[in-house]
Amino acid sequence: MSAPAPALHLNRSLRRFDIMAMSVAAVISFDVIGQIATGGGEAVTWVGVVAAVFLLPYALIFAETGAAFPQEGGPYVWVKLSFGRAAAALTTMFYWVTNPVWLGGSLAFVAAQAWDGFVFPLGSGTVADYLFKLFFIWAAILTAVVSLRRGKWVTTAGAAAKVFTLAVFTGTAVAYGARHGFRGLEGTGFSPTGAGFLALVPVLLFAYVGFEAPNAAGDEMLDPQRDVPVSIGVAGLIATCCYLLPVLAILSAAPAGAVTGIGGFMDAAGLVFDVYGSLREPLLTATAALFAFALLTQGSAWMIVADRMQAMAAADGGFFSRSLGAFHPRLGTPVRMNLLSGITATVFMAAAMNLAGGDASAVFGVVLSVAITTLLLSYLCIVPALLVLRLRRRDVPRPYRVPFGTPGFTLATVFVYAWILLGSWVALFPGTLEPLFGLGYDFRTTWGVSRTAFEAFTLGTVVLLLAVSTAGYLAQRMHAQPDDDERESGPAR
């Protein structure tokens, strides 16, 4: 199986700094920081443990593969070379759809919550609420539509906003603790537990995956062989710090049991910003606006890369019509796929608004779980594809290699795959493993909805995606000409 033919109208504009900034903008998830903090003191412990035993091997294998196979489309190309077009089309569908679902669900809801509480009242389910979320979705899509040469500066600004906001918040929390005492940590246990682990593992994996995303724009990088490994390493270190320190800061300031997933970060900011006296309100307003902007650019970064992956799948004959994979001759972006993402995000936002009677907290948790599920399921095929490429494509130059060669690569892949399997199961069927270990689990208290409603939304989404992906692949195959594969594909580079 050959790699897809190079896309037309692409311009090489991504330098090492741009790749690194895009990774930070995409991977550091403001919306999951509060969700992680709901795990209490042991969340800090698990953040560090998962970084050491999952993120490290994950970064190693993706750094090697990303440098060796830097073609446009990234993971789509890797899975196609390993398992064929059908598997690649299905995998890419799950990887891609995660992002409009996440944009229209989790990100839009968290941004609206922050805006409503600290900038301008929107209400819940009001016209203003809908308009804000629509603007949020389509502003993110617009930044993916513009040329990458310009769009990359939006994601770079978002990455800077995230790091700056988290640094200011963490420093303010320390100042607040020094003045009032770190009361949030009193009685907080950092000892890991089985229940805490099972509750946190899907969201922590979701928080740490995605460093390979810029490879979807591989043909737009100036020197991917040298820049990808370094970018993944630096971005991984930044991400670990940007999760570990703010979670610890939230726990130190917020009273025990007061941290919520959707409002965790801004609620904690509202508390610790008391140290600024009369400047508290304007600083909170500015922080909330910066918070919403960072969330928007987070969606933008994922739209930029995921839409390119899905466009390459369509252009290669894996999704309905090859025309969906066309790149605009002037902008060099997959505009049709961008618009499809915007429509999907809008539809999902409207559906989520009617879930759980509009309860923002319940909606956020369930929608985030859907996004976690679809993304982790895509890695069930992506991760073994890396090992297949390592074993079967030994002739491809590898500028960076995992320590200890093939045995080291294999061991790292097995570790990562075991984590992905566990995270996928827990995300899709929460509360099913706890009884095996004698642990209690109250589903409605945890999720705010019944198990029936939860599974109908999550499993229903997965089944729908399988149906759409299969239909898209078969529709394109039915219209394919006998010589399409030879004409449309080129050799792996």
XYZ file of N, CA, C and O in Angstrom, residues 282-374:
372
model
N -11.763 43.740 37.460
C -11.249 43.907 36.094
C -10.247 42.827 35.692
O -10.223 42.401 34.536
N -9.444 42.362 36.656
C -8.483 41.309 36.333
C -9.197 39.977 36.057
O -8.790 39.219 35.166
N -10.270 39.711 36.791
C -11.049 38.504 36.544
C -11.710 38.559 35.166
O -11.756 37.561 34.439
N -12.221 39.732 34.823
C -12.847 39.894 33.504
C -11.834 39.656 32.401
O -12.104 38.947 31.416
N -10.650 40.246 32.551
C -9.598 40.060 31.545
C -9.160 38.599 31.472
O -8.932 38.051 30.381
N -9.057 37.947 32.644
C -8.654 36.536 32.669
C -9.695 35.660 31.990
O -9.351 34.733 31.237
N -10.977 35.934 32.236
C -12.039 35.149 31.612
C -12.036 35.325 30.099
O -12.237 34.364 29.345
N -11.797 36.556 29.640
C -11.731 36.794 28.192
C -10.544 36.057 27.583
O -10.651 35.460 26.499
N -9.410 36.100 28.279
C -8.220 35.389 27.801
C -8.450 33.882 27.837
O -8.012 33.146 26.943
N -9.153 33.432 28.847
C -9.507 32.017 28.988
C -10.353 31.558 27.796
O -10.093 30.512 27.187
N -11.372 32.347 27.453
C -12.236 32.002 26.321
C -11.450 32.028 25.012
O -11.648 31.172 24.136
N -10.560 32.993 24.862
C -9.738 33.069 23.653
C -8.833 31.847 23.536
O -8.667 31.276 22.446
N -8.237 31.439 24.649
C -7.374 30.261 24.633
C -8.158 29.008 24.247
O -7.674 28.152 23.500
N -9.395 28.889 24.749
C -10.238 27.757 24.376
C -10.565 27.783 22.886
O -10.567 26.749 22.210
N -10.829 28.981 22.366
C -11.139 29.105 20.941
C -9.954 28.678 20.087
O -10.102 27.928 19.110
N -8.755 29.134 20.444
C -7.573 28.768 19.662
C -7.220 27.298 19.829
O -6.610 26.690 18.948
N -7.616 26.719 20.959
C -7.440 25.281 21.145
C -8.272 24.527 20.110
O -7.794 23.581 19.471
N -9.521 24.966 19.940
C -10.360 24.383 18.902
C -9.795 24.639 17.515
O -9.818 23.757 16.642
N -9.256 25.836 17.305
C -8.669 26.179 16.004
C -7.506 25.261 15.654
O -7.395 24.777 14.519
N -6.630 25.041 16.631
C -5.457 24.205 16.376
C -5.874 22.799 15.946
O -5.305 22.213 15.015
N -6.871 22.242 16.634
C -7.329 20.895 16.273
C -8.051 20.894 14.932
O -7.948 19.927 14.155
N -8.799 21.945 14.626
C -9.471 22.012 13.322
C -8.447 22.077 12.194
O -8.618 21.459 11.136
N -7.371 22.813 12.408
C -6.329 22.939 11.388
C -5.756 21.580 11.033
O -5.600 21.234 9.855
N -5.450 20.780 12.041
C -4.769 19.507 11.783
C -5.743 18.378 11.449
O -5.517 17.594 10.525
N -6.846 18.278 12.207
C -7.775 17.168 11.992
C -8.480 17.286 10.646
O -8.730 16.270 9.979
N -8.821 18.499 10.238
C -9.461 18.671 8.935
C -8.521 18.296 7.798
O -8.961 17.793 6.757
N -7.229 18.531 7.989
C -6.268 18.116 6.963
C -6.200 16.588 6.864
O -6.093 16.029 5.777
N -6.240 15.929 8.015
C -6.240 14.466 8.002
C -7.450 13.920 7.255
O -7.342 13.039 6.401
N -8.631 14.442 7.591
C -9.844 13.942 6.960
C -9.888 14.315 5.485
O -10.408 13.552 4.655
N -9.345 15.478 5.135
C -9.286 15.873 3.726
C -8.385 14.927 2.934
O -8.717 14.544 1.802
N -7.267 14.532 3.520
C -6.383 13.592 2.838
C -7.056 12.238 2.674
O -6.882 11.560 1.654
N -7.852 11.842 3.680
C -8.604 10.586 3.566
C -9.608 10.667 2.430
O -9.767 9.720 1.643
N -10.308 11.793 2.330
C -11.289 11.959 1.256
C -10.605 11.990 -0.115
O -11.056 11.340 -1.066
N -9.512 12.746 -0.226
C -8.794 12.849 -1.495
C -8.221 11.508 -1.931
O -8.066 11.243 -3.134
N -7.946 10.655 -0.968
C -7.364 9.341 -1.259
C -8.432 8.272 -1.502
O -8.110 7.109 -1.673
N -9.704 8.679 -1.493
C -10.767 7.729 -1.774
C -11.312 7.031 -0.565
O -11.864 5.935 -0.676
N -11.202 7.644 0.621
C -11.649 6.985 1.834
C -12.864 7.600 2.485
O -13.279 7.143 3.557
N -13.468 8.646 1.876
C -14.589 9.316 2.545
C -15.468 10.018 1.510
O -15.132 11.097 1.029
N -16.579 9.382 1.153
C -17.585 9.922 0.243
C -17.001 10.421 -1.077
O -16.897 9.661 -2.015
N -16.618 11.677 -1.155
C -16.185 12.251 -2.431
C -14.764 12.806 -2.328
O -14.408 13.430 -1.325
N -13.987 12.572 -3.373
C -12.629 13.130 -3.393
C -12.646 14.650 -3.375
O -11.668 15.289 -2.963
N -13.751 15.247 -3.807
C -13.831 16.713 -3.825
C -13.759 17.298 -2.421
O -13.355 18.450 -2.240
N -14.167 16.506 -1.394
C -14.068 16.990 -0.017
C -12.613 17.151 0.428
O -12.343 17.817 1.420
N -11.704 16.536 -0.305
C -10.288 16.628 0.053
C -9.537 17.711 -0.685
O -8.311 17.812 -0.551
N -10.259 18.533 -1.452
C -9.583 19.591 -2.220
C -9.061 20.689 -1.292
O -9.735 21.098 -0.339
N -7.863 21.153 -1.578
C -7.279 22.292 -0.876
C -7.457 23.541 -1.737
O -7.233 23.498 -2.946
N -7.856 24.631 -1.102
C -8.111 25.880 -1.821
C -6.832 26.341 -2.515
O -5.762 26.399 -1.889
N -6.915 26.712 -3.810
C -5.699 27.053 -4.549
C -4.956 28.265 -4.015
O -3.733 28.365 -4.164
N -5.669 29.200 -3.378
C -4.995 30.385 -2.854
C -4.671 30.256 -1.376
O -3.570 30.609 -0.933
N -5.612 29.724 -0.595
C -5.415 29.628 0.854
C -4.574 28.419 1.246
O -3.920 28.430 2.288
N -4.630 27.356 0.437
C -3.901 26.141 0.781
C -4.502 25.415 1.970
O -3.791 24.724 2.716
N -5.821 25.542 2.167
C -6.512 24.887 3.271
C -7.693 24.081 2.730
O -8.270 24.424 1.694
N -8.110 23.011 3.441
C -9.242 22.186 2.992
C -10.569 22.837 3.367
O -11.254 22.407 4.310
N -10.961 23.863 2.647
C -12.100 24.699 3.024
C -13.388 23.880 3.142
O -14.173 24.082 4.071
N -13.611 22.958 2.211
C -14.855 22.170 2.269
C -14.911 21.321 3.534
O -15.961 21.205 4.174
N -13.786 20.748 3.911
C -13.759 19.952 5.140
C -13.885 20.852 6.367
O -14.531 20.478 7.357
N -13.311 22.044 6.306
C -13.476 23.008 7.394
C -14.949 23.337 7.615
O -15.436 23.369 8.755
N -15.663 23.594 6.527
C -17.083 23.925 6.629
C -17.895 22.740 7.161
O -18.825 22.918 7.956
N -17.538 21.527 6.733
C -18.219 20.338 7.247
C -17.998 20.204 8.748
O -18.913 19.836 9.501
N -16.802 20.526 9.220
C -16.526 20.496 10.656
C -17.383 21.513 11.397
O -17.917 21.243 12.480
N -17.512 22.701 10.824
C -18.327 23.735 11.453
C -19.780 23.328 11.568
O -20.433 23.551 12.604
N -20.305 22.722 10.513
C -21.701 22.258 10.537
C -21.865 21.154 11.581
O -22.835 21.137 12.356
N -20.924 20.213 11.624
C -20.979 19.123 12.602
C -20.938 19.666 14.026
O -21.700 19.222 14.901
N -20.044 20.620 14.274
C -19.946 21.217 15.615
C -21.230 21.936 15.997
O -21.682 21.864 17.151
N -21.841 22.622 15.046
C -23.081 23.346 15.316
C -24.214 22.389 15.660
O -24.970 22.609 16.615
N -24.336 21.301 14.889
C -25.378 20.304 15.147
C -25.181 19.665 16.518
O -26.128 19.485 17.290
N -23.918 19.351 16.844
C -23.648 18.706 18.130
C -23.907 19.666 19.280
O -24.399 19.254 20.335
N -23.599 20.944 19.082
C -23.882 21.934 20.124
C -25.388 22.005 20.394
O -25.830 22.022 21.550
N -26.188 22.024 19.328
C -27.639 22.087 19.488
C -28.161 20.841 20.196
O -29.044 20.927 21.062
N -27.600 19.662 19.854
C -28.024 18.425 20.516
C -27.634 18.436 21.990
O -28.417 18.019 22.859
N -26.418 18.917 22.282
C -25.937 18.947 23.667
C -26.752 19.906 24.519
O -26.947 19.676 25.715
N -27.255 20.990 23.912
C -28.056 21.953 24.670
C -29.346 21.325 25.195
O -29.933 21.805 26.166
N -29.787 20.250 24.560
C -31.019 19.589 24.981
C -30.763 18.350 25.833
O -31.696 17.634 26.197
N -29.484 18.085 26.125
C -29.132 16.941 26.958
C -29.230 17.332 28.430
O -28.839 18.429 28.826
N -29.720 16.446 29.238
C -29.798 16.653 30.696
C -30.541 17.929 31.053
O -30.224 18.603 32.037
N -31.533 18.271 30.232
C -32.357 19.435 30.528
C -31.586 20.735 30.510
O -31.983 21.708 31.136
N -30.449 20.767 29.766
C -29.669 21.991 29.671
C -28.751 22.240 30.851
O -28.145 23.311 30.941
N -28.631 21.300 31.784
C -27.721 21.446 32.919
C -26.292 21.492 32.392
O -25.758 20.491 31.935
N -25.658 22.666 32.453
C -24.347 22.859 31.831
C -23.303 21.908 32.382
O -22.467 21.382 31.644
N -23.341 21.669 33.697
C -22.343 20.799 34.313
C -22.487 19.361 33.819
O -21.496 18.704 33.473
N -23.721 18.867 33.761
C -23.948 17.501 33.281
C -23.614 17.383 31.803
O -23.015 16.405 31.364
N -24.019 18.383 31.022
C -23.722 18.383 29.584
C -22.224 18.336 29.366
O -21.719 17.562 28.547
N -21.499 19.171 30.100
C -20.049 19.218 29.939
C -19.420 17.854 30.184
O -18.608 17.373 29.406
N -19.796 17.195 31.280
C -19.207 15.906 31.607
C -19.489 14.853 30.562
O -18.590 14.110 30.147
N -20.736 14.769 30.098
C -21.103 13.743 29.121
C -20.461 14.022 27.772
O -19.933 13.117 27.116
N -20.495 15.275 27.324
C -19.918 15.620 26.025
C -18.406 15.412 26.034
O -17.836 14.912 25.060
N -17.769 15.785 27.126
C -16.334 15.549 27.223
C -16.043 14.059 27.146
O -15.071 13.630 26.501
N -16.880 13.240 27.771
C -16.691 11.793 27.715
C -16.830 11.272 26.286
O -16.093 10.373 25.874
N -17.757 11.833 25.513
C -17.898 11.435 24.107
C -16.632 11.758 23.333
O -16.115 10.935 22.561
N -16.096 12.967 23.528
C -14.873 13.370 22.832
C -13.697 12.484 23.239
O -12.889 12.076 22.390
N -13.594 12.178 24.529
C -12.526 11.301 25.007
C -12.651 9.927 24.357
O -11.660 9.350 23.878
N -13.874 9.403 24.301
C -14.099 8.070 23.747
C -13.695 7.991 22.283
O -12.948 7.094 21.869
N -14.176 8.926 21.467
C -13.890 8.863 20.027
C -12.402 9.027 19.749
O -11.845 8.342 18.883
